[in-house]
Amino acid sequence: MDRQTYNARLADLRELRGEVAQAEKAVAAAQATLDKLTAQRARRVAELAGYEKAQAAPIAKASGLSVAAVVRIAPLLDPTPAAVREARPAAEAPAPTADTATPPQPEPVGTAAPAMTTAVAAPQPTPAVEEPTPVVEAPAAVSAALPVSAAAVARGPRETEPGVQAPSSTVVGDGEVRVLPWIPEGPAGDRFAAVTSGLVSKRPNFVQQARATVFLDAATGDLVARDHTLRLSLGAKTPGEILDAVLATAPGTERIYITDGAPWHLGAERYSTLKDAVAAWLNIPSERWTTATGRGKDKLAGHFVHQRQPVGRYAPTAAPDGDMVEIRSVGEWFDPDGADPAIVRDAFRLLWQALRRHWDDVVLMGSPSQTGRDLWSRTIPTKGKWAGGYPVMSEELRGLLHATAGQGRTELVLPPRVPAELPALVEYDRTFAYAKHTWKSGVGAPQRITAARFAALPEKEQVKALMSCSHWHVRVTVPQGWEHVGLLPAPAPGERNWVYPATGGTQFTTWAGGAEVYTALSNPIAPWRIEVLDGLVWEDGKPIDDWAKQLKSAWADLTNLSTVHGDERQRTAAYLASRAVRSILLFGIGGFAQRPRTVGGSTPVGEPLPAGVEILGQDDRVVTWQRSTGFSRDPYAHPEWAAGVWSGARAALLSMKMREDNVSVGALHVPAGSVVAFRTDAVYVTADASWPYHGQPGEYLMKGHLPGPVPAPTTEEELLALRDQGRAHLAAHTAGGSR
């Protein structure tokens, strides 16, 4: 094959890639439609099961399901005589059917947790990623709550070989949802309640080096370098042209923040996905610049391909191992919302000044996640029990938390659980929400609390364990007659998706944090039945409390400055800086979760690619790729802390006590049928709840109000459109309305 033929075949392959992408989109759309119809069928089957004379056989015939599948959705319709069910040996499993995704296994024996009806408010126990981490706050696709069947909870064999986890899965309708891991018995299970040998989080003994930074509006060409503003000619706005223009004007620049213009989206219409367009832009060839390979041990630096906040790392072609220059989006820190580069520069100045009051060696690093981690490391105690550093959990436990500890709750409640026509749509958003849940976190190696051990504890000790920093494997039963929203997450199709079953009588098996389990047991309506199958309980500590307190103080100072400063531009800069502090805490917490690491790089065309890579893009010169390297030996990996914060925040969406006002707030404190949606730290309801607000972290701020009648949203797009209308209406009718 000659070069001409090779290039021609490459062109053909690119066309084929587009056709494949279109076909994949069509399949995904069809699958989404199928999933929606399947979920709708499951809901209707569950509704029919509520009729006292309902029978499984006619419902199965009408729905096109087998009787077994109908029973999985609605266990109350099981035609097996009760005496036969009770007499069936525990080890006996029914024969697999065509509707069974995996062969059913015996149900694990659990121990019922005590109902804590004396308390209402959830406790306050407490987002990750490599570079940058805007995805921490971004919600997953909105999905309706589905009824989940008890009879479909399955367990795999106790242990097939050392270290292998048997799955715990829940079936929705006639298909299996995501399989969750569980803790095996024996030595393999002991590793889950252990720490990684020789790996601890230690206070650094060095000071970070600041990098020369400039701010560029790629739409106008305006560049702010220190105290100078210049207008540059950026040509076609390729990376090489941007680097040439900036370095010619501001030599020594090491970091370029793009404040507006998103040059990586230029020509995006030519690509099947936005990610492909970004990858292609990052790798536009230049005679003077090449992809930076990193320094020291970081040989796979390369570019970070993200749809909206990519990171380009470049080095001079003449010295590829020399100084690196980054091109980044300021959107990692905050949405500039039209602010010019000078205001953005001032926001970073104010941010540094506010943080320096608490950390005299503060350096603003490339992303809020990196900055948050660095600042936290400088709060690690030098005295006391943890002076030597905080131990890092075992890889098995980090993997378990990665699979079973979700982030923000994202759910759209559909009719008939809400009216088809809403009297209003009111958005309540929790201010600086995660900062409310950092006062207590688990430290050290956890204790494993099996079902048998939990049963042996006095009730007082059971309550204490559930209120501690903990993570529980539980079987959940929704009370009969329950009409409100779901309280605990159940695994749903997709890598990290969750649903919140709310139909009375539904049973499911899941993992949940102590804060959520406590809320389910102590909620103000009716206690849910929780059976403990297994659990991990940490010693209560305050490893991130000082860090969070100092960030909250900086946030409060900047928030106050954004309202009292006499200069409008400085008020805007202070507001943006306060948002940056929020990002430092938010993404810093996400950074503790330490997802399996993804690294990227590029290889010249024709050279062999590293093993196990995913190709992101290719041009005539280089192939851009990424690959997962699993869990690294990261001394700052603490997913147990991130999981605790996320669990506490989800619990507070349901119920939270405002002690100063002696008022309980949250979704469970509005009437059933009036909660329309949850989005991370916001709840949407059908009426003004009149919850008090003092501007403190964790409090509910009314952020939007759209008078009715309003058609109930049935998709995420419809919800977001109504949200924007509600915010605009509130802003037009009040002097406030912003957070």
mmCIF file of C-alpha atoms in Angstrom, residues 551-722:
data_model
loop_
_atom_site.group_PDB
_atom_site.id
_atom_site.type_symbol
_atom_site.label_atom_id
_atom_site.label_comp_id
_atom_site.label_asym_id
_atom_site.label_seq_id
_atom_site.Cartn_x
_atom_site.Cartn_y
_atom_site.Cartn_z
ATOM 1 C CA LEU A 551 -13.114 27.851 52.784
ATOM 2 C CA LYS A 552 -16.514 28.817 54.207
ATOM 3 C CA SER A 553 -14.922 31.841 55.871
ATOM 4 C CA ALA A 554 -13.319 32.915 52.566
ATOM 5 C CA TRP A 555 -16.639 32.352 50.797
ATOM 6 C CA ALA A 556 -18.501 34.476 53.358
ATOM 7 C CA ASP A 557 -15.950 37.315 53.039
ATOM 8 C CA LEU A 558 -16.222 37.344 49.252
ATOM 9 C CA THR A 559 -20.009 37.014 49.291
ATOM 10 C CA ASN A 560 -20.239 40.013 51.598
ATOM 11 C CA LEU A 561 -17.809 41.990 49.403
ATOM 12 C CA SER A 562 -19.966 41.222 46.364
ATOM 13 C CA THR A 563 -22.840 43.106 47.983
ATOM 14 C CA VAL A 564 -21.111 46.061 49.685
ATOM 15 C CA HIS A 565 -18.258 47.078 47.372
ATOM 16 C CA GLY A 566 -18.818 50.509 45.840
ATOM 17 C CA ASP A 567 -17.509 49.535 42.402
ATOM 18 C CA GLU A 568 -19.813 47.398 40.265
ATOM 19 C CA ARG A 569 -16.928 45.637 38.485
ATOM 20 C CA GLN A 570 -15.363 44.715 41.812
ATOM 21 C CA ARG A 571 -18.714 43.444 43.081
ATOM 22 C CA THR A 572 -18.870 41.182 40.049
ATOM 23 C CA ALA A 573 -15.286 40.043 40.583
ATOM 24 C CA ALA A 574 -15.993 39.268 44.240
ATOM 25 C CA TYR A 575 -19.094 37.269 43.291
ATOM 26 C CA LEU A 576 -17.097 35.237 40.762
ATOM 27 C CA ALA A 577 -14.382 34.674 43.349
ATOM 28 C CA SER A 578 -16.989 33.376 45.821
ATOM 29 C CA ARG A 579 -18.132 30.917 43.156
ATOM 30 C CA ALA A 580 -14.514 29.823 42.750
ATOM 31 C CA VAL A 581 -14.306 29.049 46.479
ATOM 32 C CA ARG A 582 -17.436 26.963 46.100
ATOM 33 C CA SER A 583 -15.771 25.055 43.242
ATOM 34 C CA ILE A 584 -12.650 24.452 45.321
ATOM 35 C CA LEU A 585 -14.704 22.758 48.028
ATOM 36 C CA LEU A 586 -17.064 20.979 45.655
ATOM 37 C CA PHE A 587 -14.376 19.576 43.368
ATOM 38 C CA GLY A 588 -11.983 19.103 46.246
ATOM 39 C CA ILE A 589 -14.474 16.730 47.837
ATOM 40 C CA GLY A 590 -14.914 15.052 44.476
ATOM 41 C CA GLY A 591 -11.145 14.682 44.303
ATOM 42 C CA PHE A 592 -11.175 12.588 47.464
ATOM 43 C CA ALA A 593 -13.363 10.027 45.677
ATOM 44 C CA GLN A 594 -10.468 9.218 43.325
ATOM 45 C CA ARG A 595 -12.249 7.523 40.473
ATOM 46 C CA PRO A 596 -10.286 5.000 38.428
ATOM 47 C CA ARG A 597 -7.697 7.186 36.751
ATOM 48 C CA THR A 598 -7.907 8.074 33.067
ATOM 49 C CA VAL A 599 -4.774 9.332 31.366
ATOM 50 C CA GLY A 600 -4.426 10.663 27.842
ATOM 51 C CA GLY A 601 -1.716 11.138 25.293
ATOM 52 C CA SER A 602 -0.926 11.269 21.601
ATOM 53 C CA THR A 603 1.264 9.096 19.400
ATOM 54 C CA PRO A 604 2.645 9.890 15.923
ATOM 55 C CA VAL A 605 0.778 8.111 13.131
ATOM 56 C CA GLY A 606 2.493 4.858 12.268
ATOM 57 C CA GLU A 607 4.006 4.249 15.692
ATOM 58 C CA PRO A 608 2.559 1.515 17.928
ATOM 59 C CA LEU A 609 -0.071 2.652 20.454
ATOM 60 C CA PRO A 610 0.170 1.801 24.163
ATOM 61 C CA ALA A 611 -1.821 -1.233 25.211
ATOM 62 C CA GLY A 612 -5.476 -0.855 26.167
ATOM 63 C CA VAL A 613 -6.060 2.635 24.780
ATOM 64 C CA GLU A 614 -9.279 4.189 23.478
ATOM 65 C CA ILE A 615 -8.672 6.285 20.365
ATOM 66 C CA LEU A 616 -10.252 9.718 20.669
ATOM 67 C CA GLY A 617 -9.178 11.222 17.362
ATOM 68 C CA GLN A 618 -6.629 11.145 14.567
ATOM 69 C CA ASP A 619 -5.226 13.455 11.946
ATOM 70 C CA ASP A 620 -2.389 13.129 9.441
ATOM 71 C CA ARG A 621 0.232 13.461 12.190
ATOM 72 C CA VAL A 622 -0.924 12.046 15.508
ATOM 73 C CA VAL A 623 -3.406 9.667 17.118
ATOM 74 C CA THR A 624 -5.003 11.010 20.319
ATOM 75 C CA TRP A 625 -5.984 8.424 22.906
ATOM 76 C CA GLN A 626 -6.913 7.792 26.507
ATOM 77 C CA ARG A 627 -6.884 4.776 28.776
ATOM 78 C CA SER A 628 -7.964 3.816 32.257
ATOM 79 C CA THR A 629 -5.171 2.872 34.626
ATOM 80 C CA GLY A 630 -7.444 1.810 37.477
ATOM 81 C CA PHE A 631 -6.943 2.976 41.045
ATOM 82 C CA SER A 632 -3.546 4.543 41.579
ATOM 83 C CA ARG A 633 -1.556 4.606 44.801
ATOM 84 C CA ASP A 634 -2.858 8.073 45.481
ATOM 85 C CA PRO A 635 -1.969 9.234 49.003
ATOM 86 C CA TYR A 636 -4.906 11.657 48.953
ATOM 87 C CA ALA A 637 -7.613 9.154 47.952
ATOM 88 C CA HIS A 638 -10.394 9.170 50.549
ATOM 89 C CA PRO A 639 -13.678 8.094 48.898
ATOM 90 C CA GLU A 640 -15.102 7.420 52.353
ATOM 91 C CA TRP A 641 -15.128 11.176 52.984
ATOM 92 C CA ALA A 642 -16.714 12.051 49.642
ATOM 93 C CA ALA A 643 -19.341 9.322 50.129
ATOM 94 C CA GLY A 644 -20.224 10.715 53.544
ATOM 95 C CA VAL A 645 -20.683 14.252 52.221
ATOM 96 C CA TRP A 646 -22.822 13.068 49.327
ATOM 97 C CA SER A 647 -24.976 10.902 51.594
ATOM 98 C CA GLY A 648 -25.493 13.769 54.032
ATOM 99 C CA ALA A 649 -26.451 16.129 51.206
ATOM 100 C CA ARG A 650 -28.973 13.672 49.759
ATOM 101 C CA ALA A 651 -30.478 13.149 53.211
ATOM 102 C CA ALA A 652 -30.789 16.927 53.711
ATOM 103 C CA LEU A 653 -32.762 17.158 50.458
ATOM 104 C CA LEU A 654 -35.373 15.108 52.285
ATOM 105 C CA SER A 655 -35.234 16.480 55.810
ATOM 106 C CA MET A 656 -33.063 19.002 57.633
ATOM 107 C CA LYS A 657 -33.600 20.787 60.939
ATOM 108 C CA MET A 658 -32.953 24.541 61.067
ATOM 109 C CA ARG A 659 -32.318 24.716 64.788
ATOM 110 C CA GLU A 660 -32.162 28.513 65.038
ATOM 111 C CA ASP A 661 -35.674 28.736 63.582
ATOM 112 C CA ASN A 662 -36.931 25.431 65.048
ATOM 113 C CA VAL A 663 -38.164 24.495 61.563
ATOM 114 C CA SER A 664 -37.666 21.329 59.545
ATOM 115 C CA VAL A 665 -37.188 21.792 55.814
ATOM 116 C CA GLY A 666 -36.765 19.540 52.796
ATOM 117 C CA ALA A 667 -38.884 17.453 50.446
ATOM 118 C CA LEU A 668 -40.543 15.428 53.220
ATOM 119 C CA HIS A 669 -41.905 18.643 54.740
ATOM 120 C CA VAL A 670 -44.173 19.489 51.818
ATOM 121 C CA PRO A 671 -47.345 17.545 50.964
ATOM 122 C CA ALA A 672 -47.140 14.262 49.077
ATOM 123 C CA GLY A 673 -47.503 14.772 45.344
ATOM 124 C CA SER A 674 -45.968 18.239 45.393
ATOM 125 C CA VAL A 675 -42.296 17.313 44.754
ATOM 126 C CA VAL A 676 -41.643 17.560 41.010
ATOM 127 C CA ALA A 677 -37.886 16.985 40.766
ATOM 128 C CA PHE A 678 -34.500 16.779 42.472
ATOM 129 C CA ARG A 679 -31.319 18.079 40.842
ATOM 130 C CA THR A 680 -28.163 17.559 42.915
ATOM 131 C CA ASP A 681 -28.752 20.150 45.677
ATOM 132 C CA ALA A 682 -32.068 21.580 44.476
ATOM 133 C CA VAL A 683 -35.674 20.479 44.914
ATOM 134 C CA TYR A 684 -38.617 21.603 42.746
ATOM 135 C CA VAL A 685 -42.061 21.807 44.375
ATOM 136 C CA THR A 686 -45.518 23.024 43.410
ATOM 137 C CA ALA A 687 -45.925 25.796 46.015
ATOM 138 C CA ASP A 688 -43.938 28.285 48.067
ATOM 139 C CA ALA A 689 -42.826 26.403 51.177
ATOM 140 C CA SER A 690 -41.814 29.622 53.005
ATOM 141 C CA TRP A 691 -38.627 28.072 54.360
ATOM 142 C CA PRO A 692 -36.432 30.562 56.291
ATOM 143 C CA TYR A 693 -33.202 31.672 54.623
ATOM 144 C CA HIS A 694 -30.255 33.505 56.209
ATOM 145 C CA GLY A 695 -27.624 33.024 53.506
ATOM 146 C CA GLN A 696 -25.774 30.266 55.384
ATOM 147 C CA PRO A 697 -24.321 27.093 53.794
ATOM 148 C CA GLY A 698 -26.908 24.368 53.374
ATOM 149 C CA GLU A 699 -29.980 26.604 53.609
ATOM 150 C CA TYR A 700 -32.731 26.543 50.991
ATOM 151 C CA LEU A 701 -32.908 29.630 48.781
ATOM 152 C CA MET A 702 -35.917 30.179 46.538
ATOM 153 C CA LYS A 703 -34.167 30.541 43.192
ATOM 154 C CA GLY A 704 -37.112 30.365 40.820
ATOM 155 C CA HIS A 705 -40.884 30.760 40.915
ATOM 156 C CA LEU A 706 -43.137 30.134 37.933
ATOM 157 C CA PRO A 707 -46.862 30.687 38.593
ATOM 158 C CA GLY A 708 -49.273 28.118 37.221
ATOM 159 C CA PRO A 709 -50.892 26.491 35.621
ATOM 160 C CA VAL A 710 -47.698 24.785 34.433
ATOM 161 C CA PRO A 711 -47.652 21.495 32.491
ATOM 162 C CA ALA A 712 -45.710 18.911 34.476
ATOM 163 C CA PRO A 713 -42.319 18.341 32.816
ATOM 164 C CA THR A 714 -41.776 14.862 31.431
ATOM 165 C CA THR A 715 -38.181 15.266 30.227
ATOM 166 C CA GLU A 716 -35.049 16.908 31.547
ATOM 167 C CA GLU A 717 -35.179 19.455 28.719
ATOM 168 C CA GLU A 718 -38.701 20.490 29.702
ATOM 169 C CA LEU A 719 -37.686 20.807 33.353
ATOM 170 C CA LEU A 720 -34.686 23.005 32.514
ATOM 171 C CA ALA A 721 -36.814 25.215 30.266
ATOM 172 C CA LEU A 722 -39.361 25.710 33.059
#
